[in-house]
Amino acid sequence: MLYQILNFKVHGDHRGQLVALEKGEDFPFDIKRVYYIWGSEPHITRGNHAHKHLEQVIVCTSGSCDFMLDDGRGHKEKIHLDNPAQGLYIKSNIWRQFTNFSRDCVVMVLASEHYKEEDYIRNYDDFLKAVKGERL
Ligand code: TYD
């Protein structure tokens, strides 16, 4: 499975909308880190890596962008994110790129681990080797 879409509970009333993300049944892991990205030009490609262990839920809190996911076994998919009430849940060993940022795009990432460069695979050929179980 490349990804799952999580549909968050929205508390909405005449004042607007609110989503709360808390450890528990509604969320797939304990959140250890949150980061967010904005100000990327539409043609820029970010990501270009996979993670050995890290899991992430990605929320486009404003605007829109596209995620390209690849499991290294021939399964690739493009997902358009434009809804702050949805999360894109990506487990480990998935190559990801994101692009096509709208001017108002803000992407918030909730991560299962602290930042560790050793958890990144930043070279696509190394990723394919890792998927095949070959030593890097
Ligand atoms: P980078 O991995 O290039 O971002 P993206 O995957 O969106 O293309 O990260 C950009 C910089 O930010 C890089 O110097 C590493 C740093 N960084 C942290 O210090 N902590 C973090 O949690 C993240 C995600 C990145």
PDB file of C-alpha atoms and ligand atoms in Angstrom:
ATOM      1  CA  MET A   1       0.000   0.000   0.000  1.00  0.00           C
ATOM      2  CA  LEU A   2       1.505   3.329  -1.075  1.00  0.00           C
ATOM      3  CA  TYR A   3      -0.558   5.559   1.181  1.00  0.00           C
ATOM      4  CA  GLN A   4      -3.806   6.062   3.053  1.00  0.00           C
ATOM      5  CA  ILE A   5      -6.019   9.132   3.145  1.00  0.00           C
ATOM      6  CA  LEU A   6      -7.092  10.004   6.707  1.00  0.00           C
ATOM      7  CA  ASN A   7     -10.318  11.974   6.997  1.00  0.00           C
ATOM      8  CA  PHE A   8     -10.119  14.111  10.130  1.00  0.00           C
ATOM      9  CA  LYS A   9     -13.079  15.061  12.260  1.00  0.00           C
ATOM     10  CA  VAL A  10     -13.957  18.695  11.544  1.00  0.00           C
ATOM     11  CA  HIS A  11     -15.501  20.821  14.283  1.00  0.00           C
ATOM     12  CA  GLY A  12     -17.259  23.429  12.225  1.00  0.00           C
ATOM     13  CA  ASP A  13     -19.726  26.159  13.070  1.00  0.00           C
ATOM     14  CA  HIS A  14     -20.553  29.672  11.902  1.00  0.00           C
ATOM     15  CA  ARG A  15     -17.098  30.836  13.077  1.00  0.00           C
ATOM     16  CA  GLY A  16     -15.209  28.449  10.799  1.00  0.00           C
ATOM     17  CA  GLN A  17     -13.535  25.026  10.929  1.00  0.00           C
ATOM     18  CA  LEU A  18     -11.215  23.345  13.415  1.00  0.00           C
ATOM     19  CA  VAL A  19      -9.349  20.032  13.261  1.00  0.00           C
ATOM     20  CA  ALA A  20      -7.590  18.614  16.336  1.00  0.00           C
ATOM     21  CA  LEU A  21      -4.996  15.851  15.943  1.00  0.00           C
ATOM     22  CA  GLU A  22      -4.299  13.920  19.120  1.00  0.00           C
ATOM     23  CA  LYS A  23      -2.562  10.718  20.042  1.00  0.00           C
ATOM     24  CA  GLY A  24      -5.120   7.936  20.070  1.00  0.00           C
ATOM     25  CA  GLU A  25      -7.407   5.982  17.810  1.00  0.00           C
ATOM     26  CA  ASP A  26      -7.755   8.699  15.214  1.00  0.00           C
ATOM     27  CA  PHE A  27      -4.048   8.977  14.548  1.00  0.00           C
ATOM     28  CA  PRO A  28      -1.730   6.166  13.397  1.00  0.00           C
ATOM     29  CA  PHE A  29       1.367   6.973  15.515  1.00  0.00           C
ATOM     30  CA  ASP A  30       2.716   9.105  18.361  1.00  0.00           C
ATOM     31  CA  ILE A  31       3.725  12.451  16.872  1.00  0.00           C
ATOM     32  CA  LYS A  32       7.338  13.320  17.737  1.00  0.00           C
ATOM     33  CA  ARG A  33       7.905  16.175  15.288  1.00  0.00           C
ATOM     34  CA  VAL A  34       5.948  18.703  13.263  1.00  0.00           C
ATOM     35  CA  TYR A  35       7.360  20.778  10.427  1.00  0.00           C
ATOM     36  CA  TYR A  36       5.806  22.879   7.736  1.00  0.00           C
ATOM     37  CA  ILE A  37       6.759  24.157   4.334  1.00  0.00           C
ATOM     38  CA  TRP A  38       5.589  27.214   2.425  1.00  0.00           C
ATOM     39  CA  GLY A  39       6.885  29.653  -0.169  1.00  0.00           C
ATOM     40  CA  SER A  40       7.818  27.002  -2.768  1.00  0.00           C
ATOM     41  CA  GLU A  41       7.459  28.113  -6.385  1.00  0.00           C
ATOM     42  CA  PRO A  42       5.015  25.975  -8.444  1.00  0.00           C
ATOM     43  CA  HIS A  43       7.759  24.319 -10.564  1.00  0.00           C
ATOM     44  CA  ILE A  44       9.988  23.387  -7.587  1.00  0.00           C
ATOM     45  CA  THR A  45      10.256  19.718  -6.623  1.00  0.00           C
ATOM     46  CA  ARG A  46      10.831  18.924  -2.952  1.00  0.00           C
ATOM     47  CA  GLY A  47      11.240  15.622  -1.176  1.00  0.00           C
ATOM     48  CA  ASN A  48      13.198  13.318  -3.495  1.00  0.00           C
ATOM     49  CA  HIS A  49      13.834  10.828  -0.734  1.00  0.00           C
ATOM     50  CA  ALA A  50      12.476   7.824   1.134  1.00  0.00           C
ATOM     51  CA  HIS A  51      12.663   6.983   4.823  1.00  0.00           C
ATOM     52  CA  LYS A  52      13.943   3.755   6.326  1.00  0.00           C
ATOM     53  CA  HIS A  53      11.619   3.825   9.366  1.00  0.00           C
ATOM     54  CA  LEU A  54       9.839   7.172   9.614  1.00  0.00           C
ATOM     55  CA  GLU A  55       6.086   7.451   9.068  1.00  0.00           C
ATOM     56  CA  GLN A  56       4.408  10.731   8.214  1.00  0.00           C
ATOM     57  CA  VAL A  57       0.984  12.297   7.898  1.00  0.00           C
ATOM     58  CA  ILE A  58       1.015  15.205   5.475  1.00  0.00           C
ATOM     59  CA  VAL A  59      -1.651  17.888   5.548  1.00  0.00           C
ATOM     60  CA  CYS A  60      -2.018  20.682   3.029  1.00  0.00           C
ATOM     61  CA  THR A  61      -3.353  23.264   5.496  1.00  0.00           C
ATOM     62  CA  SER A  62      -3.641  25.963   2.818  1.00  0.00           C
ATOM     63  CA  GLY A  63      -3.691  25.878  -0.987  1.00  0.00           C
ATOM     64  CA  SER A  64      -2.707  22.762  -2.891  1.00  0.00           C
ATOM     65  CA  CYS A  65       0.177  20.659  -4.155  1.00  0.00           C
ATOM     66  CA  ASP A  66       0.842  17.269  -5.750  1.00  0.00           C
ATOM     67  CA  PHE A  67       2.593  14.294  -4.189  1.00  0.00           C
ATOM     68  CA  MET A  68       4.212  11.608  -6.321  1.00  0.00           C
ATOM     69  CA  LEU A  69       4.686   8.335  -4.485  1.00  0.00           C
ATOM     70  CA  ASP A  70       6.660   5.321  -5.666  1.00  0.00           C
ATOM     71  CA  ASP A  71       7.180   1.991  -3.893  1.00  0.00           C
ATOM     72  CA  GLY A  72      10.192   1.027  -6.041  1.00  0.00           C
ATOM     73  CA  ARG A  73       8.321  -2.055  -7.286  1.00  0.00           C
ATOM     74  CA  GLY A  74       6.513  -0.413 -10.183  1.00  0.00           C
ATOM     75  CA  HIS A  75       3.617   1.113  -8.261  1.00  0.00           C
ATOM     76  CA  LYS A  76       3.530   4.911  -8.641  1.00  0.00           C
ATOM     77  CA  GLU A  77       0.741   7.355  -7.894  1.00  0.00           C
ATOM     78  CA  LYS A  78       0.130  11.094  -7.943  1.00  0.00           C
ATOM     79  CA  ILE A  79      -2.077  12.537  -5.198  1.00  0.00           C
ATOM     80  CA  HIS A  80      -3.440  16.073  -5.287  1.00  0.00           C
ATOM     81  CA  LEU A  81      -3.735  17.532  -1.767  1.00  0.00           C
ATOM     82  CA  ASP A  82      -6.025  20.528  -1.274  1.00  0.00           C
ATOM     83  CA  ASN A  83      -8.093  19.754   1.806  1.00  0.00           C
ATOM     84  CA  PRO A  84      -6.987  20.660   5.372  1.00  0.00           C
ATOM     85  CA  ALA A  85      -9.435  18.060   6.708  1.00  0.00           C
ATOM     86  CA  GLN A  86      -7.471  15.217   5.067  1.00  0.00           C
ATOM     87  CA  GLY A  87      -4.077  13.707   5.840  1.00  0.00           C
ATOM     88  CA  LEU A  88      -1.866  11.733   3.497  1.00  0.00           C
ATOM     89  CA  TYR A  89      -0.420   8.893   5.581  1.00  0.00           C
ATOM     90  CA  ILE A  90       2.849   7.532   4.185  1.00  0.00           C
ATOM     91  CA  LYS A  91       4.749   4.700   5.823  1.00  0.00           C
ATOM     92  CA  SER A  92       8.468   3.961   5.419  1.00  0.00           C
ATOM     93  CA  ASN A  93      10.208   2.895   2.195  1.00  0.00           C
ATOM     94  CA  ILE A  94       8.161   5.045  -0.147  1.00  0.00           C
ATOM     95  CA  TRP A  95       9.958   7.434  -2.499  1.00  0.00           C
ATOM     96  CA  ARG A  96       8.205  10.814  -2.432  1.00  0.00           C
ATOM     97  CA  GLN A  97       8.394  14.003  -4.427  1.00  0.00           C
ATOM     98  CA  PHE A  98       6.101  16.972  -4.150  1.00  0.00           C
ATOM     99  CA  THR A  99       5.526  19.798  -6.566  1.00  0.00           C
ATOM    100  CA  ASN A 100       2.902  21.963  -8.306  1.00  0.00           C
ATOM    101  CA  PHE A 101       2.609  24.242  -5.260  1.00  0.00           C
ATOM    102  CA  SER A 102      -0.102  26.871  -5.332  1.00  0.00           C
ATOM    103  CA  ARG A 103       1.088  30.320  -4.219  1.00  0.00           C
ATOM    104  CA  ASP A 104      -0.805  29.975  -0.932  1.00  0.00           C
ATOM    105  CA  CYS A 105       0.345  26.400  -0.245  1.00  0.00           C
ATOM    106  CA  VAL A 106       1.341  25.495   3.313  1.00  0.00           C
ATOM    107  CA  VAL A 107       2.212  21.829   3.902  1.00  0.00           C
ATOM    108  CA  MET A 108       2.307  20.581   7.481  1.00  0.00           C
ATOM    109  CA  VAL A 109       4.048  17.279   8.183  1.00  0.00           C
ATOM    110  CA  LEU A 110       3.486  15.224  11.336  1.00  0.00           C
ATOM    111  CA  ALA A 111       6.291  12.732  11.844  1.00  0.00           C
ATOM    112  CA  SER A 112       6.688   9.611  13.965  1.00  0.00           C
ATOM    113  CA  GLU A 113      10.381  10.272  14.758  1.00  0.00           C
ATOM    114  CA  HIS A 114      12.786  13.084  15.505  1.00  0.00           C
ATOM    115  CA  TYR A 115      14.858  14.400  12.603  1.00  0.00           C
ATOM    116  CA  LYS A 116      17.625  11.916  11.783  1.00  0.00           C
ATOM    117  CA  GLU A 117      19.579  12.235   8.548  1.00  0.00           C
ATOM    118  CA  GLU A 118      20.543   8.511   8.860  1.00  0.00           C
ATOM    119  CA  ASP A 119      16.885   7.617   8.298  1.00  0.00           C
ATOM    120  CA  TYR A 120      16.884   9.253   4.840  1.00  0.00           C
ATOM    121  CA  ILE A 121      17.583   7.514   1.531  1.00  0.00           C
ATOM    122  CA  ARG A 122      18.304  10.424  -0.820  1.00  0.00           C
ATOM    123  CA  ASN A 123      19.563   8.511  -3.835  1.00  0.00           C
ATOM    124  CA  TYR A 124      16.950   6.773  -6.009  1.00  0.00           C
ATOM    125  CA  ASP A 125      19.243   3.873  -6.995  1.00  0.00           C
ATOM    126  CA  ASP A 126      20.006   3.261  -3.306  1.00  0.00           C
ATOM    127  CA  PHE A 127      16.248   3.255  -2.670  1.00  0.00           C
ATOM    128  CA  LEU A 128      15.701   0.587  -5.352  1.00  0.00           C
ATOM    129  CA  LYS A 129      18.502  -1.493  -3.799  1.00  0.00           C
ATOM    130  CA  ALA A 130      16.966  -1.104  -0.329  1.00  0.00           C
ATOM    131  CA  VAL A 131      13.556  -2.226  -1.632  1.00  0.00           C
ATOM    132  CA  LYS A 132      15.187  -5.336  -3.104  1.00  0.00           C
ATOM    133  CA  GLY A 133      16.835  -6.004   0.261  1.00  0.00           C
ATOM    134  CA  GLU A 134      20.330  -5.325  -1.052  1.00  0.00           C
ATOM    135  CA  ARG A 135      22.870  -3.778   1.302  1.00  0.00           C
ATOM    136  CA  LEU A 136      23.586  -0.110   0.617  1.00  0.00           C
TER     137      LEU A 136
HETATM  138  P1  TYD B   1      14.812  18.775   3.117  1.00  0.00           P
HETATM  139  O1  TYD B   1      14.912  17.365   3.588  1.00  0.00           O
HETATM  140  O2  TYD B   1      15.655  19.154   1.936  1.00  0.00           O
HETATM  141  O3  TYD B   1      13.303  19.149   2.804  1.00  0.00           O
HETATM  142  P2  TYD B   1      12.272  18.521   1.686  1.00  0.00           P
HETATM  143  O4  TYD B   1      12.148  17.074   2.003  1.00  0.00           O
HETATM  144  O5  TYD B   1      11.007  19.259   1.895  1.00  0.00           O
HETATM  145  O6  TYD B   1      12.815  18.764   0.314  1.00  0.00           O
HETATM  146  O7  TYD B   1      15.146  19.725   4.348  1.00  0.00           O
HETATM  147  C1  TYD B   1      15.557  21.078   4.177  1.00  0.00           C
HETATM  148  C2  TYD B   1      16.494  21.443   5.328  1.00  0.00           C
HETATM  149  O8  TYD B   1      15.802  21.436   6.573  1.00  0.00           O
HETATM  150  C3  TYD B   1      17.667  20.509   5.462  1.00  0.00           C
HETATM  151  O9  TYD B   1      18.818  21.289   5.748  1.00  0.00           O
HETATM  152  C4  TYD B   1      17.342  19.663   6.673  1.00  0.00           C
HETATM  153  C5  TYD B   1      16.478  20.587   7.520  1.00  0.00           C
HETATM  154  N1  TYD B   1      15.465  19.894   8.326  1.00  0.00           N
HETATM  155  C6  TYD B   1      15.582  19.915   9.703  1.00  0.00           C
HETATM  156  O10 TYD B   1      16.526  20.489  10.277  1.00  0.00           O
HETATM  157  N2  TYD B   1      14.615  19.295  10.445  1.00  0.00           N
HETATM  158  C7  TYD B   1      13.559  18.661   9.887  1.00  0.00           C
HETATM  159  O11 TYD B   1      12.697  18.115  10.607  1.00  0.00           O
HETATM  160  C8  TYD B   1      13.458  18.637   8.449  1.00  0.00           C
HETATM  161  C9  TYD B   1      12.319  17.919   7.751  1.00  0.00           C
HETATM  162  C10 TYD B   1      14.442  19.260   7.713  1.00  0.00           C
END
